[in-house]
């Protein structure tokens, strides 16, 4: 398998592999490698509504190369879609990369994504290259360097975290703990709230209560971890989702807010990014899910999560677990 085929089948490339690929292409560094990967990255997109494939390839501060693609979900409103740039940032967060240094994209970032980039530290200096395929081929043939431009050129009058938060508040990609623990939810509560249990009628543990309890424990723990990693400094309503496929693999996603409030990024979409990035195929293979959020929060995810999961995997079981800040427990 050659370098280009290998790059087209993965969503994260380790720093050593990126450096090796850059050397094999006689590039001076990893940075000009990014546009070389964009066109193959587009093939990984899943846009069944628009059929418009978008790919984004980013360089992390640790030297790793990350991929993002757009995802669309038939039967759902378009605002449920995942933009390639959102996928990219979520991919960095999942892999605990502390900063995005540069990104090459196959189409100019929309206003939605330019705003979303504001949620990372030092965003104004983020280097962005929009690939014009015809002109890029000419640049390659002439051995010209890619013309990256800072986000400030794409968003000259930004409104972002600096307008609403203090300097000590962690931003997107910065490690933090929201200090959440689960509330006790007993059997009486579950009987009183039957909609809290399932989207469908399936029992994916085949009647094996021990297996079901094990799955529930894994999902509950992963969803709580995701909620504690959520970026929700504007509403103060963190949440997280964990998904399990039919092979028992778990994928988690954290809610991410924007200073503009809309756009923000739901925890189910974030978990689906993790699912796709780790090689997940059809969404119908997702069979169990857990959502952790605060009961009665001003920003709630439960109804939206059920809508999205029902559309993409009707037999997926969803359980909701409520949490509370440790300082109030």
Tab-separated table of C-alpha atoms in Angstrom, residues 16 36 63 83 98 127 148 187 206 247 257 325:
chain	number	residue	atom	x	y	z
A	16	UNK	CA	6.508	10.012	12.514
A	36	UNK	CA	-1.623	16.765	-0.798
A	63	UNK	CA	2.971	16.896	14.878
A	83	UNK	CA	-19.234	20.027	8.914
A	98	UNK	CA	-3.885	20.450	22.618
A	127	UNK	CA	-3.360	28.952	9.366
A	148	UNK	CA	-1.810	29.513	4.078
A	187	UNK	CA	-35.845	1.316	39.523
A	206	UNK	CA	-30.467	-11.283	24.105
A	247	UNK	CA	-19.455	-5.669	18.509
A	257	UNK	CA	-20.726	25.266	22.485
A	325	UNK	CA	-21.814	19.196	39.955
